[in-house]
Coordinates of N, CA, C and O in Angstrom, one line a residue:
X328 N 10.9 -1.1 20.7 CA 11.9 -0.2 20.1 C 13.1 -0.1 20.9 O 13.4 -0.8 21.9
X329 N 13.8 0.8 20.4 CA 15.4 0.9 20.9 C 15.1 2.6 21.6 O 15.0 3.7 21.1
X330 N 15.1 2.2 23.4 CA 15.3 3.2 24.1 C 16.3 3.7 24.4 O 16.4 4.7 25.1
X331 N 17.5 3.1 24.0 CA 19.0 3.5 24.3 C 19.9 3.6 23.2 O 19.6 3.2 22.1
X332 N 21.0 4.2 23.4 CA 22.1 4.5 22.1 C 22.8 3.4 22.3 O 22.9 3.0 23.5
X333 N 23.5 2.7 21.2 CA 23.8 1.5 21.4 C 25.5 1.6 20.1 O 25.5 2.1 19.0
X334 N 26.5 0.8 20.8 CA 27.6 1.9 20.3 C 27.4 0.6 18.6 O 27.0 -0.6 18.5
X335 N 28.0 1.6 17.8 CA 28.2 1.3 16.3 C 27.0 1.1 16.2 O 27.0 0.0 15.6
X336 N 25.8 1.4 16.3 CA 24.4 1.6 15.8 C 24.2 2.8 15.1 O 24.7 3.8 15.6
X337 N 23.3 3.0 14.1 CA 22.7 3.7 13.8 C 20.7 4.0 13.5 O 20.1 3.7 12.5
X338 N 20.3 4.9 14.7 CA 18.7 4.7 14.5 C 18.3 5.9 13.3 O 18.9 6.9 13.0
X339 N 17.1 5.3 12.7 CA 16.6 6.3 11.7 C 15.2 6.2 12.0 O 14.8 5.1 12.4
X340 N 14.4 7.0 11.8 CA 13.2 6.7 11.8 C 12.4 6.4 10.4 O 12.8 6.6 9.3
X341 N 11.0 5.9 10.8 CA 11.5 4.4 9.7 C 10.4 5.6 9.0 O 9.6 6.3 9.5
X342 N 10.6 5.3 7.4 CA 10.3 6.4 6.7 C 8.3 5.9 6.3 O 7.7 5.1 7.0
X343 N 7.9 6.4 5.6 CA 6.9 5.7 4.7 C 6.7 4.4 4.0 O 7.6 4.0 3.2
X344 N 5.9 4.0 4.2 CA 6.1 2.5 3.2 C 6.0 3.0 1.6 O 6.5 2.3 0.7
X345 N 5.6 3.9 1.6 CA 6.2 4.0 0.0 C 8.1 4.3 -0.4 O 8.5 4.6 -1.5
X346 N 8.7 4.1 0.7 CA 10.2 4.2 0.3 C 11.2 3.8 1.2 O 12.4 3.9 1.2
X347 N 10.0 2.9 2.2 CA 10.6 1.7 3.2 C 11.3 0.9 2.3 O 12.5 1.1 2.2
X348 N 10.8 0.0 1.5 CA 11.7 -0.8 0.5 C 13.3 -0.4 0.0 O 14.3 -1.0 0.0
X349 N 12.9 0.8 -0.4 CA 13.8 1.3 -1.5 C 15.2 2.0 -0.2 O 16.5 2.0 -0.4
X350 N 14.5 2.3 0.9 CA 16.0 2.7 1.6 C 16.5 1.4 2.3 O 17.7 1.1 2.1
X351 N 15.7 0.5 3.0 CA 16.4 -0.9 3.0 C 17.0 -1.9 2.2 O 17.4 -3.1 2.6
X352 N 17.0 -1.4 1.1 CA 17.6 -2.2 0.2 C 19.1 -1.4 -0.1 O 20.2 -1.8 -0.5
X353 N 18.7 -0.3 0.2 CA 20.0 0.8 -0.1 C 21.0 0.0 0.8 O 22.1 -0.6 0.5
X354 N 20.5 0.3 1.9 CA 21.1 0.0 3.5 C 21.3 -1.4 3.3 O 22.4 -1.8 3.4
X355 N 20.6 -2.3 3.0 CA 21.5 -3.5 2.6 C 22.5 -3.9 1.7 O 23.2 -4.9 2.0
X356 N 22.7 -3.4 0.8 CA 23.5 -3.6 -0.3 C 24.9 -2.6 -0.1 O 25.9 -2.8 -0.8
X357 N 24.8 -1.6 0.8 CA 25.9 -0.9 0.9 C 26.8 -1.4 1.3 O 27.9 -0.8 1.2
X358 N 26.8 -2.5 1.8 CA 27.9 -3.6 2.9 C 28.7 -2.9 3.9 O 29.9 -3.0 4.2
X359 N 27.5 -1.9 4.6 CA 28.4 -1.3 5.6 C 27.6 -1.8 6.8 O 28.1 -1.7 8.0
X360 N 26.5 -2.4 6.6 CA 26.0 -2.8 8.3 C 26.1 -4.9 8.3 O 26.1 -5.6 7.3
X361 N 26.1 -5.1 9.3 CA 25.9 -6.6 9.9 C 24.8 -6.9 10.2 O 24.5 -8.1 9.9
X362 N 23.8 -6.1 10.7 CA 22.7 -5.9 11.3 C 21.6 -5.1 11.1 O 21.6 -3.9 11.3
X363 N 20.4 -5.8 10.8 CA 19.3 -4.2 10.0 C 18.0 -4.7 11.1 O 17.7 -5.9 11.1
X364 N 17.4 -3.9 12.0 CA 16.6 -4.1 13.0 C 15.0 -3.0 12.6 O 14.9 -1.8 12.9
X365 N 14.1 -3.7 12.1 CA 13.1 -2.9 11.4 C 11.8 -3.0 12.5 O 11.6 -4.1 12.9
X366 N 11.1 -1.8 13.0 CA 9.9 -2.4 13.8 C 8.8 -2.5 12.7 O 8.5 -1.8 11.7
X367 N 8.1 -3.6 13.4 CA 7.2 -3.4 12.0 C 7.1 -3.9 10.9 O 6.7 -3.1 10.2
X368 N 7.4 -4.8 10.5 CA 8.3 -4.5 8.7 C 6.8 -5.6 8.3 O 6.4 -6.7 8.7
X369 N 6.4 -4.4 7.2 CA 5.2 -5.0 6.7 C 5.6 -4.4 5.0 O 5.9 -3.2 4.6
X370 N 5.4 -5.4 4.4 CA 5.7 -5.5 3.1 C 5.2 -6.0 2.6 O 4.9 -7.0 3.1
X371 N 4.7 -5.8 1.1 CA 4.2 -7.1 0.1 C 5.2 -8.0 -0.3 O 6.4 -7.9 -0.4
X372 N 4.4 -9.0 -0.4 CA 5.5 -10.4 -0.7 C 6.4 -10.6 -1.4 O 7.3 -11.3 -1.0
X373 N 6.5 -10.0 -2.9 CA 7.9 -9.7 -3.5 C 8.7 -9.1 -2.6 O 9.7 -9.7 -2.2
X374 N 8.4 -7.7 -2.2 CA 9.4 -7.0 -1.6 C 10.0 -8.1 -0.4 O 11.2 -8.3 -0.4
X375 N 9.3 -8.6 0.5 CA 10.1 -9.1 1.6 C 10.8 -10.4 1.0 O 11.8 -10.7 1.7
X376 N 10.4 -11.4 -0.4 CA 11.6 -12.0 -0.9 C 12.9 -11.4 -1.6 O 14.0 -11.9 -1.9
X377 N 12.5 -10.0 -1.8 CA 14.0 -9.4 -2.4 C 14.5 -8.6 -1.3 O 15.5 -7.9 -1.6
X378 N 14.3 -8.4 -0.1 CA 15.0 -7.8 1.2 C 15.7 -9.4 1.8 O 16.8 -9.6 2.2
X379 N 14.7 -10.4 1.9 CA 15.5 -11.4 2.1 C 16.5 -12.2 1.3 O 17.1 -13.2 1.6
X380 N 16.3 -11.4 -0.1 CA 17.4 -12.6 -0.9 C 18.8 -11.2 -0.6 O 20.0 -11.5 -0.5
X381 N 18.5 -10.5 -0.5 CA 19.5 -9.1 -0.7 C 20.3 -9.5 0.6 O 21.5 -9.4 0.6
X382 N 19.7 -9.8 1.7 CA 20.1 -10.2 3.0 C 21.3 -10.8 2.9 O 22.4 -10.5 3.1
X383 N 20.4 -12.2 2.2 CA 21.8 -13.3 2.2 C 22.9 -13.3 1.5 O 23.8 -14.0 1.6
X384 N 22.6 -12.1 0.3 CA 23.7 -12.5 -0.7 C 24.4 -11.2 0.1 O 25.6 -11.1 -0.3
X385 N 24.3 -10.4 0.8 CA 25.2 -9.1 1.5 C 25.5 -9.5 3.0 O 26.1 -8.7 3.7
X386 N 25.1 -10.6 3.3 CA 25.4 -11.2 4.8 C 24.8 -10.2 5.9 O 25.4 -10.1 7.0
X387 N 23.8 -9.7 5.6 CA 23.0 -9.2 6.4 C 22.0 -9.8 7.4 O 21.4 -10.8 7.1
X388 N 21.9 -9.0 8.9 CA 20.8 -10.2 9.2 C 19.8 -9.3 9.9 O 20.1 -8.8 11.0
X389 N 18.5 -9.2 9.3 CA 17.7 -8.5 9.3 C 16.6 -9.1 10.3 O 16.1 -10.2 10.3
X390 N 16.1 -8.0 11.2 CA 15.2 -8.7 11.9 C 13.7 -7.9 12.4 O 13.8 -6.7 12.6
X391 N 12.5 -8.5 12.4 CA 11.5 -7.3 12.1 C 10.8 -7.6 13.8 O 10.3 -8.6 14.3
X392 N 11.0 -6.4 14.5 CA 10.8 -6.5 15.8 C 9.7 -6.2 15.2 O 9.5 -5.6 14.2
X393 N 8.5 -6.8 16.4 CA 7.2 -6.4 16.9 C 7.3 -6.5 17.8 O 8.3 -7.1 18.2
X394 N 6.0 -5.7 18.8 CA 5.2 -5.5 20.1 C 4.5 -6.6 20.4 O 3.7 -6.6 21.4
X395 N 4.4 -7.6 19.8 CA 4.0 -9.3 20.4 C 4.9 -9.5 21.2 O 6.0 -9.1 20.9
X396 N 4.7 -10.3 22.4 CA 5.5 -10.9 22.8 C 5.5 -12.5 22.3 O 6.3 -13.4 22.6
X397 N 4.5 -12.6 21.6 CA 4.6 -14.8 21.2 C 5.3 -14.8 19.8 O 5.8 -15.8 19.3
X398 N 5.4 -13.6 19.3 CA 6.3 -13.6 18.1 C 7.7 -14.5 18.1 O 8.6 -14.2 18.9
X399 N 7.8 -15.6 17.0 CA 8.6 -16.3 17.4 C 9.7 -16.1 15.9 O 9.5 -15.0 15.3
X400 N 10.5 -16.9 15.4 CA 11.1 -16.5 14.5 C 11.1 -15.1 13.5 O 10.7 -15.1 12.4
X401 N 11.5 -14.1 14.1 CA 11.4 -12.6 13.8 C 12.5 -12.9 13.1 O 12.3 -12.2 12.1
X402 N 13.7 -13.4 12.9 CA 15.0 -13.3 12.3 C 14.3 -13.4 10.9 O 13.7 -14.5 10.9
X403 N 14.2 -12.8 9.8 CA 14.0 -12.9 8.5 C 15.0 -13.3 7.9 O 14.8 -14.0 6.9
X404 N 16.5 -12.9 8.1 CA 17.6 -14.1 7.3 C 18.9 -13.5 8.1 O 19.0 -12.3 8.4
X405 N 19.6 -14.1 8.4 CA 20.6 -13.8 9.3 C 21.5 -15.5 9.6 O 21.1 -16.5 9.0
X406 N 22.5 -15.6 10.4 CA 23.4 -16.5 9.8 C 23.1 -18.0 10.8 O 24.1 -18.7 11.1
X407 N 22.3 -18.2 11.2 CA 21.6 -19.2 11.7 C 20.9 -20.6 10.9 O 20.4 -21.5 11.5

């Protein structure tokens, strides 16, 4: 997680999975962030193809931290 304030960031605490989806899609589509940093991000499979198609068509780059350290490709869509 993010132990520090980090400038033009904003932390929220990450809500229920019953409306995890629905505020990250908010927050993606608003075209106010570059950057969307989720710990955790466990979704069913539709949902994580429409956070990642939402991604790319709003130039977002979304990334799902975990507590693995062998976790490798965490970038879910971002400009790479």
């Amino acid at each position: 997680g993010f132990s520090q304030k980090l400038p033009n960031s904003i932390r929220l605490a990450k809500p229920k999975s019953s409306v995890l989806c629905s505020w990250l899609e908010k927050i993606i589509t608003s075209n106010q962030c570059a950057a969307l940093f989720v710990e955790q991000l466990t979704v069913d499979e539709i949902s994580f193809k429409r956070l990642k198609q939402l991604s790319r068509e709003f130039n977002v780059t979304l990334v799902n931290l975990t507590l693995e350290n062998k976790t490798i490709n965490n970038v879910i869509q971002g400009p790479w």
